[in-house]
Amino acid sequence: METEKLDILSLSLDEIIMELDSMGEKKFRAEQIFNWLHVKKVTEFSEMSNISLELRTKLSEKFYIKRLNIVKRLESCVDNTIKYLYELDDGNHIESVFMDYKHGNSICISTQVGCKMGCNFCASTIAGFRRNLTPSEMLMQIYLAEKDSGRHADSLVLMGIGEPLDNYDNVIRFLELLSAPKGRNMSLRHVSLSTCGIVPKINELAKLRTGLTLSVSLHSADNERRSEIMPVNRSWNIEELISACKNYIRDTGRRISFEYAVISGVNDSPRDAEALAGLLRGMNCHINLIPVNKIKERSYTADRSAVEKFSARLEKLGMNVTVRRTLGADINAACGQLRREYEI
Ligand code: SAH
């Protein structure tokens, strides 16, 4: 069965070299295979036309190429956003979104099936957690979307379903594969990783100095309120989180982006803006305001004019702030919404 074979798309070039060596094959063969997988993005060994039939047969006995099927593809009528619903080989579903920005194409991918973090405004966590995604399943979301759309992803955001730092080892391996010079070769400077605030993993990530942009989902500067909407705050509170963020900025020299979903009557008062500015003042950071996306399981809404006022107030307080543009509003492009509709 597939499970006894090796998931070749999750292996580094060095690991493939070692495996091929044990099969009596030379290093350049491993490089050719790595190129087929990560540059030409084939999904079958039979497509590797410069590899002999005999070796292709041996490869398919020892390895398998991770399979993802596009089961739904929604293209926005208002912008060029494309949303993909993928089925995994165990029948689970995940989502990716391809976005077209002025400065290039960006893809948003999932890192887990479901999520255990329990943020109460987020559709991805409502049905709980099923499993972590493998490095190959993260890569395939990009490769299939690129092949299907004919577009090249210039940047990547880990902001789809799941908490990337709760699947730390697989996410780090995925990033190593994605940035491999002989593979997809995406610079990690073009990657943003969003976390709800798993402090020990932020500290671990800082030590790696990968160059990626860390986004931290803050959503409130008040511990009581944050714990209500984000249970993770009961494990690591705002003070612990901000202290880890300061260390991250010091160790990596990179600015942090704080995500703040503005929710009417919950976190959008003038006092909330002052508390937020007070908390982040002096840090090398940027605040990204997201008018909360309505999900059918919750009554949260965003008041557009309140979001503008909140933003203006933060600016007046000297903060670096932007309001996220809504892309793909007509195709339910927010986190986890498509998967939930499909599975119910
Ligand atoms: N688990 C990670 C990444 C996934 S969510 C994290 O928590 O950061 C990506 C971003 O979308 C996070 O900032 C998350 O809080 C936010 N988000 C989730 N549901 C939302 C909604 N309904 N409206 C606005 N933002 C939402």
Short mmCIF file of C-alpha atoms and ligand atoms in Angstrom, two decimals:
data_model
loop_
_atom_site.label_atom_id
_atom_site.label_comp_id
_atom_site.label_asym_id
_atom_site.label_seq_id
_atom_site.Cartn_x
_atom_site.Cartn_y
_atom_site.Cartn_z
CA MET A 1 0.00 0.00 0.00
CA GLU A 2 0.92 3.66 -0.48
CA THR A 3 1.58 4.04 3.23
CA GLU A 4 4.62 1.76 3.07
CA LYS A 5 6.12 3.78 0.27
CA LEU A 6 8.02 7.02 0.84
CA ASP A 7 6.32 10.36 0.22
CA ILE A 8 8.94 11.62 -2.24
CA LEU A 9 7.65 15.20 -2.39
CA SER A 10 8.33 15.56 1.35
CA LEU A 11 11.98 14.47 0.94
CA SER A 12 14.86 16.92 0.60
CA LEU A 13 17.25 16.65 -2.35
CA ASP A 14 19.92 15.18 -0.03
CA GLU A 15 17.48 12.52 1.15
CA ILE A 16 16.54 11.61 -2.42
CA ILE A 17 20.26 11.42 -3.28
CA MET A 18 20.75 8.96 -0.40
CA GLU A 19 17.74 6.85 -1.37
CA LEU A 20 18.86 6.73 -5.01
CA ASP A 21 22.39 5.89 -3.93
CA SER A 22 21.04 2.85 -2.09
CA MET A 23 19.37 1.85 -5.37
CA GLY A 24 22.73 2.15 -7.17
CA GLU A 25 21.79 5.39 -8.94
CA LYS A 26 23.93 8.50 -9.40
CA LYS A 27 23.44 11.89 -7.80
CA PHE A 28 22.45 13.63 -11.05
CA ARG A 29 19.46 11.28 -11.35
CA ALA A 30 18.22 12.50 -7.97
CA GLU A 31 18.63 16.07 -9.17
CA GLN A 32 16.62 15.31 -12.30
CA ILE A 33 13.84 13.77 -10.21
CA PHE A 34 13.86 16.74 -7.81
CA ASN A 35 13.53 19.05 -10.81
CA TRP A 36 10.60 17.05 -12.21
CA LEU A 37 8.84 17.25 -8.87
CA HIS A 38 9.48 20.85 -7.83
CA VAL A 39 10.10 22.74 -11.07
CA LYS A 40 8.03 20.87 -13.66
CA LYS A 41 5.56 19.81 -10.94
CA VAL A 42 4.65 16.43 -12.37
CA THR A 43 2.18 14.23 -10.55
CA GLU A 44 3.22 10.86 -12.02
CA PHE A 45 6.59 9.10 -12.38
CA SER A 46 5.56 8.24 -15.95
CA GLU A 47 5.89 11.94 -16.86
CA MET A 48 9.63 11.93 -16.04
CA SER A 49 10.64 11.48 -19.66
CA ASN A 50 14.42 11.63 -19.25
CA ILE A 51 14.34 8.77 -16.71
CA SER A 52 14.41 5.22 -18.07
CA LEU A 53 11.25 3.16 -17.90
CA GLU A 54 13.10 0.66 -15.71
CA LEU A 55 14.07 3.29 -13.14
CA ARG A 56 10.60 4.88 -13.27
CA THR A 57 9.14 1.48 -12.41
CA LYS A 58 11.58 1.08 -9.52
CA LEU A 59 10.76 4.59 -8.31
CA SER A 60 7.04 3.89 -8.28
CA GLU A 61 7.65 0.76 -6.21
CA LYS A 62 9.64 2.62 -3.56
CA PHE A 63 8.02 6.08 -3.55
CA TYR A 64 4.69 7.75 -4.24
CA ILE A 65 3.87 11.30 -5.33
CA LYS A 66 1.33 12.91 -3.02
CA ARG A 67 -2.03 13.32 -4.65
CA LEU A 68 -4.46 16.20 -4.19
CA ASN A 69 -7.61 16.59 -6.26
CA ILE A 70 -9.25 19.87 -7.10
CA VAL A 71 -12.89 19.21 -6.21
CA LYS A 72 -14.08 22.79 -6.48
CA ARG A 73 -12.64 25.85 -8.15
CA LEU A 74 -14.27 29.23 -7.71
CA GLU A 75 -13.13 32.22 -9.70
CA SER A 76 -14.19 35.64 -8.51
CA CYS A 77 -16.11 37.91 -10.88
CA VAL A 78 -14.91 41.06 -9.13
CA ASP A 79 -11.15 40.40 -9.06
CA ASN A 80 -8.87 37.60 -10.21
CA THR A 81 -9.06 35.62 -7.00
CA ILE A 82 -9.36 31.85 -7.46
CA LYS A 83 -10.29 29.62 -4.59
CA TYR A 84 -9.50 25.91 -4.64
CA LEU A 85 -11.10 23.21 -2.55
CA TYR A 86 -8.79 20.20 -2.53
CA GLU A 87 -9.55 16.64 -1.55
CA LEU A 88 -6.69 14.81 0.16
CA ASP A 89 -5.97 11.11 -0.34
CA ASP A 90 -7.77 10.25 2.92
CA GLY A 91 -10.95 12.10 1.87
CA ASN A 92 -10.32 15.23 3.97
CA HIS A 93 -10.69 18.69 2.44
CA ILE A 94 -8.57 21.85 2.56
CA GLU A 95 -8.58 25.22 0.83
CA SER A 96 -6.13 27.50 -0.94
CA VAL A 97 -6.68 30.95 -2.43
CA PHE A 98 -4.78 32.48 -5.34
CA MET A 99 -4.85 36.29 -5.17
CA ASP A 100 -3.86 38.86 -7.73
CA TYR A 101 -2.25 41.94 -6.18
CA LYS A 102 -0.71 44.97 -7.88
CA HIS A 103 2.73 43.81 -6.79
CA GLY A 104 2.22 40.20 -7.94
CA ASN A 105 0.39 36.95 -7.33
CA SER A 106 0.08 35.61 -3.85
CA ILE A 107 -1.16 32.23 -2.70
CA CYS A 108 -2.68 31.46 0.67
CA ILE A 109 -2.48 27.82 1.76
CA SER A 110 -3.70 25.61 4.61
CA THR A 111 -1.35 23.92 7.08
CA GLN A 112 -3.76 21.60 8.93
CA VAL A 113 -7.11 19.89 8.39
CA GLY A 114 -9.23 21.89 10.82
CA CYS A 115 -7.68 23.64 13.79
CA LYS A 116 -7.58 23.18 17.56
CA MET A 117 -7.05 26.81 18.50
CA GLY A 118 -10.74 27.65 18.92
CA CYS A 119 -10.72 31.36 17.92
CA ASN A 120 -14.42 32.02 18.10
CA PHE A 121 -14.74 34.21 14.97
CA CYS A 122 -12.98 31.69 12.71
CA ALA A 123 -14.73 29.11 10.51
CA SER A 124 -11.65 26.85 10.34
CA THR A 125 -11.85 25.73 13.94
CA ILE A 126 -15.57 25.16 14.44
CA ALA A 127 -15.57 21.45 13.56
CA GLY A 128 -12.28 20.93 15.45
CA PHE A 129 -8.98 19.45 14.40
CA ARG A 130 -8.46 16.36 12.21
CA ARG A 131 -4.76 16.18 11.37
CA ASN A 132 -1.59 17.97 10.35
CA LEU A 133 -0.73 18.40 6.69
CA THR A 134 2.48 16.87 5.39
CA PRO A 135 5.13 19.04 3.67
CA SER A 136 4.06 17.47 0.36
CA GLU A 137 0.41 18.42 0.91
CA MET A 138 1.45 22.03 1.53
CA LEU A 139 3.64 22.08 -1.60
CA MET A 140 0.98 20.43 -3.78
CA GLN A 141 -1.53 23.18 -2.92
CA ILE A 142 0.87 25.63 -4.58
CA TYR A 143 1.98 23.44 -7.47
CA LEU A 144 -1.53 22.42 -8.52
CA ALA A 145 -2.88 25.98 -8.26
CA GLU A 146 0.04 27.21 -10.37
CA LYS A 147 -0.49 24.51 -12.97
CA ASP A 148 -4.24 24.97 -13.06
CA SER A 149 -4.22 28.76 -13.27
CA GLY A 150 -1.13 29.11 -15.42
CA ARG A 151 0.05 31.77 -12.96
CA HIS A 152 3.23 31.93 -10.92
CA ALA A 153 2.91 32.56 -7.18
CA ASP A 154 5.31 35.39 -6.32
CA SER A 155 4.54 35.21 -2.64
CA LEU A 156 3.00 32.85 -0.15
CA VAL A 157 0.95 33.36 2.98
CA LEU A 158 0.38 30.65 5.56
CA MET A 159 -3.03 31.97 6.53
CA GLY A 160 -5.40 29.27 5.35
CA ILE A 161 -6.93 26.58 7.53
CA GLY A 162 -4.86 25.62 10.57
CA GLU A 163 -2.25 27.01 12.92
CA PRO A 164 1.18 26.73 11.23
CA LEU A 165 3.12 26.79 14.50
CA ASP A 166 1.01 23.88 15.78
CA ASN A 167 2.44 21.85 12.86
CA TYR A 168 5.91 23.29 13.30
CA ASP A 169 8.23 20.53 12.03
CA ASN A 170 6.24 19.90 8.85
CA VAL A 171 5.93 23.63 8.15
CA ILE A 172 9.68 24.15 8.55
CA ARG A 173 10.45 21.20 6.27
CA PHE A 174 7.93 22.54 3.75
CA LEU A 175 9.65 25.95 3.81
CA GLU A 176 13.05 24.31 3.30
CA LEU A 177 11.71 22.41 0.28
CA LEU A 178 9.95 25.45 -1.15
CA SER A 179 13.10 27.54 -0.97
CA ALA A 180 15.49 24.81 -2.22
CA PRO A 181 17.65 26.43 -4.94
CA LYS A 182 17.33 23.36 -7.19
CA GLY A 183 13.58 23.17 -6.58
CA ARG A 184 10.81 25.78 -6.48
CA ASN A 185 13.39 28.28 -5.17
CA MET A 186 10.97 30.71 -3.55
CA SER A 187 12.75 33.21 -1.34
CA LEU A 188 11.46 33.03 2.22
CA ARG A 189 11.44 36.83 2.14
CA HIS A 190 8.28 36.37 0.10
CA VAL A 191 6.60 34.21 2.72
CA SER A 192 4.35 35.35 5.57
CA LEU A 193 3.48 33.01 8.39
CA SER A 194 0.49 33.87 10.55
CA THR A 195 0.14 32.60 14.11
CA CYS A 196 -2.43 33.01 16.84
CA GLY A 197 0.49 33.29 19.29
CA ILE A 198 2.18 30.01 20.25
CA VAL A 199 4.99 31.64 22.20
CA PRO A 200 7.56 28.78 22.49
CA LYS A 201 7.37 28.21 18.73
CA ILE A 202 7.77 31.92 17.98
CA ASN A 203 10.99 31.72 20.01
CA GLU A 204 12.15 28.63 18.08
CA LEU A 205 11.35 30.25 14.75
CA ALA A 206 13.30 33.38 15.69
CA LYS A 207 16.43 31.27 16.16
CA LEU A 208 16.19 29.94 12.60
CA ARG A 209 16.39 33.46 11.11
CA THR A 210 14.56 32.35 7.99
CA GLY A 211 13.81 35.87 6.72
CA LEU A 212 10.08 35.22 6.54
CA THR A 213 7.54 37.77 7.76
CA LEU A 214 5.81 36.84 10.97
CA SER A 215 2.16 37.89 11.28
CA VAL A 216 0.67 37.71 14.74
CA SER A 217 -3.11 37.53 15.19
CA LEU A 218 -3.67 39.89 18.09
CA HIS A 219 -7.31 41.02 17.75
CA SER A 220 -7.37 42.68 21.18
CA ALA A 221 -4.93 44.45 23.49
CA ASP A 222 -6.93 43.45 26.55
CA ASN A 223 -6.25 40.05 28.16
CA GLU A 224 -9.80 39.43 29.29
CA ARG A 225 -11.31 40.24 25.91
CA ARG A 226 -8.59 38.37 24.01
CA SER A 227 -9.12 35.23 26.13
CA GLU A 228 -12.82 35.39 25.31
CA ILE A 229 -12.29 35.41 21.56
CA MET A 230 -8.97 33.51 21.42
CA PRO A 231 -8.58 30.66 23.95
CA VAL A 232 -4.83 30.50 23.17
CA ASN A 233 -4.49 33.67 25.25
CA ARG A 234 -5.13 31.54 28.37
CA SER A 235 -1.93 29.63 27.65
CA TRP A 236 0.23 32.60 26.63
CA ASN A 237 -1.14 35.99 27.53
CA ILE A 238 -0.56 39.33 25.81
CA GLU A 239 2.51 40.23 27.88
CA GLU A 240 4.20 36.89 27.10
CA LEU A 241 3.26 37.20 23.44
CA ILE A 242 4.56 40.76 23.06
CA SER A 243 7.77 39.87 24.84
CA ALA A 244 8.33 36.96 22.38
CA CYS A 245 7.56 39.33 19.48
CA LYS A 246 10.13 41.84 20.73
CA ASN A 247 12.72 39.08 20.94
CA TYR A 248 11.76 37.94 17.43
CA ILE A 249 12.29 41.45 16.04
CA ARG A 250 15.62 41.73 17.88
CA ASP A 251 16.90 38.31 16.74
CA THR A 252 15.77 38.51 13.11
CA GLY A 253 15.85 42.24 12.35
CA ARG A 254 12.42 41.76 10.73
CA ARG A 255 9.31 43.80 11.34
CA ILE A 256 6.23 42.00 12.67
CA SER A 257 2.77 42.42 11.22
CA PHE A 258 -0.07 42.37 13.76
CA GLU A 259 -3.43 41.19 12.46
CA TYR A 260 -6.47 42.77 14.05
CA ALA A 261 -9.94 41.57 12.97
CA VAL A 262 -12.17 44.51 13.74
CA ILE A 263 -15.44 43.28 15.28
CA SER A 264 -18.27 45.68 15.86
CA GLY A 265 -18.88 46.32 19.55
CA VAL A 266 -16.17 43.85 20.60
CA ASN A 267 -12.80 45.49 19.90
CA ASP A 268 -13.44 48.65 17.87
CA SER A 269 -13.90 51.40 20.50
CA PRO A 270 -11.61 54.44 20.86
CA ARG A 271 -10.34 52.86 24.08
CA ASP A 272 -9.46 49.68 22.20
CA ALA A 273 -7.44 51.75 19.71
CA GLU A 274 -5.60 53.54 22.50
CA ALA A 275 -4.83 50.27 24.29
CA LEU A 276 -3.51 48.78 21.04
CA ALA A 277 -1.31 51.78 20.29
CA GLY A 278 -0.03 51.77 23.88
CA LEU A 279 0.85 48.08 23.64
CA LEU A 280 2.71 48.28 20.33
CA ARG A 281 4.26 51.73 20.55
CA GLY A 282 7.97 51.74 19.82
CA MET A 283 7.98 48.27 18.23
CA ASN A 284 9.14 47.74 14.65
CA CYS A 285 5.70 46.64 13.49
CA HIS A 286 2.75 47.18 11.27
CA ILE A 287 -0.95 46.78 12.10
CA ASN A 288 -3.20 45.11 9.53
CA LEU A 289 -6.87 45.72 10.24
CA ILE A 290 -9.25 43.09 8.82
CA PRO A 291 -12.96 43.95 8.89
CA VAL A 292 -14.24 40.70 10.40
CA ASN A 293 -15.67 38.35 7.79
CA LYS A 294 -19.16 37.22 8.59
CA ILE A 295 -19.43 33.49 9.17
CA LYS A 296 -22.80 31.91 9.43
CA GLU A 297 -22.17 30.29 12.81
CA ARG A 298 -21.54 33.65 14.57
CA SER A 299 -23.24 37.01 14.77
CA TYR A 300 -20.03 39.06 14.50
CA THR A 301 -20.08 41.93 12.02
CA ALA A 302 -17.77 44.72 10.98
CA ASP A 303 -18.96 48.27 10.64
CA ARG A 304 -17.04 49.78 7.71
CA SER A 305 -17.13 53.34 9.02
CA ALA A 306 -16.02 52.17 12.48
CA VAL A 307 -13.07 50.35 10.85
CA GLU A 308 -12.06 53.58 9.09
CA LYS A 309 -12.36 55.56 12.32
CA PHE A 310 -10.37 52.93 14.21
CA SER A 311 -7.68 53.07 11.56
CA ALA A 312 -7.56 56.89 11.59
CA ARG A 313 -7.30 56.92 15.37
CA LEU A 314 -4.37 54.49 15.31
CA GLU A 315 -2.63 56.57 12.67
CA LYS A 316 -3.09 59.68 14.78
CA LEU A 317 -1.50 57.78 17.64
CA GLY A 318 1.55 57.30 15.44
CA MET A 319 0.95 53.70 14.37
CA ASN A 320 1.74 52.17 11.03
CA VAL A 321 -1.63 50.78 9.92
CA THR A 322 -3.45 49.48 6.83
CA VAL A 323 -6.94 48.07 6.27
CA ARG A 324 -6.90 44.79 4.38
CA ARG A 325 -8.63 44.93 1.02
CA THR A 326 -11.33 42.31 0.66
CA LEU A 327 -10.58 39.95 -2.21
CA GLY A 328 -12.91 37.33 -3.55
CA ALA A 329 -15.82 38.59 -1.45
CA ASP A 330 -18.24 36.94 -3.88
CA ILE A 331 -16.67 33.49 -3.50
CA ASN A 332 -16.46 33.15 0.28
CA ALA A 333 -12.70 33.47 0.23
CA ALA A 334 -12.30 33.76 4.00
CA CYS A 335 -10.63 31.00 5.99
CA GLY A 336 -12.35 27.67 6.20
CA GLN A 337 -15.73 28.76 4.86
CA LEU A 338 -15.69 26.72 1.66
CA ARG A 339 -14.62 23.52 3.39
CA ARG A 340 -17.38 23.87 5.96
CA GLU A 341 -20.03 24.37 3.33
CA TYR A 342 -18.78 21.37 1.39
CA GLU A 343 -18.54 18.95 4.30
CA ILE A 344 -21.92 19.72 5.87
N1 SAH B 1 -3.91 30.15 12.68
C1 SAH B 1 -3.25 31.29 12.11
C2 SAH B 1 -3.48 31.47 10.63
C3 SAH B 1 -4.85 31.26 10.04
S1 SAH B 1 -6.04 32.51 10.03
C4 SAH B 1 -3.59 32.55 12.87
O1 SAH B 1 -4.40 32.48 13.78
O2 SAH B 1 -2.98 33.57 12.61
C5 SAH B 1 -5.44 33.92 9.20
C6 SAH B 1 -5.97 35.21 9.81
O3 SAH B 1 -7.39 35.38 9.57
C7 SAH B 1 -5.79 35.30 11.31
O4 SAH B 1 -5.38 36.58 11.68
C8 SAH B 1 -7.19 35.01 11.82
O5 SAH B 1 -7.37 35.45 13.13
C9 SAH B 1 -8.02 35.73 10.78
N2 SAH B 1 -9.43 35.34 10.73
C10 SAH B 1 -9.99 34.14 10.95
N3 SAH B 1 -11.32 34.19 10.79
C11 SAH B 1 -11.61 35.46 10.48
C12 SAH B 1 -12.83 36.16 10.20
N4 SAH B 1 -14.01 35.55 10.25
N5 SAH B 1 -12.73 37.47 9.90
C13 SAH B 1 -11.54 38.09 9.85
N6 SAH B 1 -10.37 37.50 10.11
C14 SAH B 1 -10.41 36.19 10.43
#
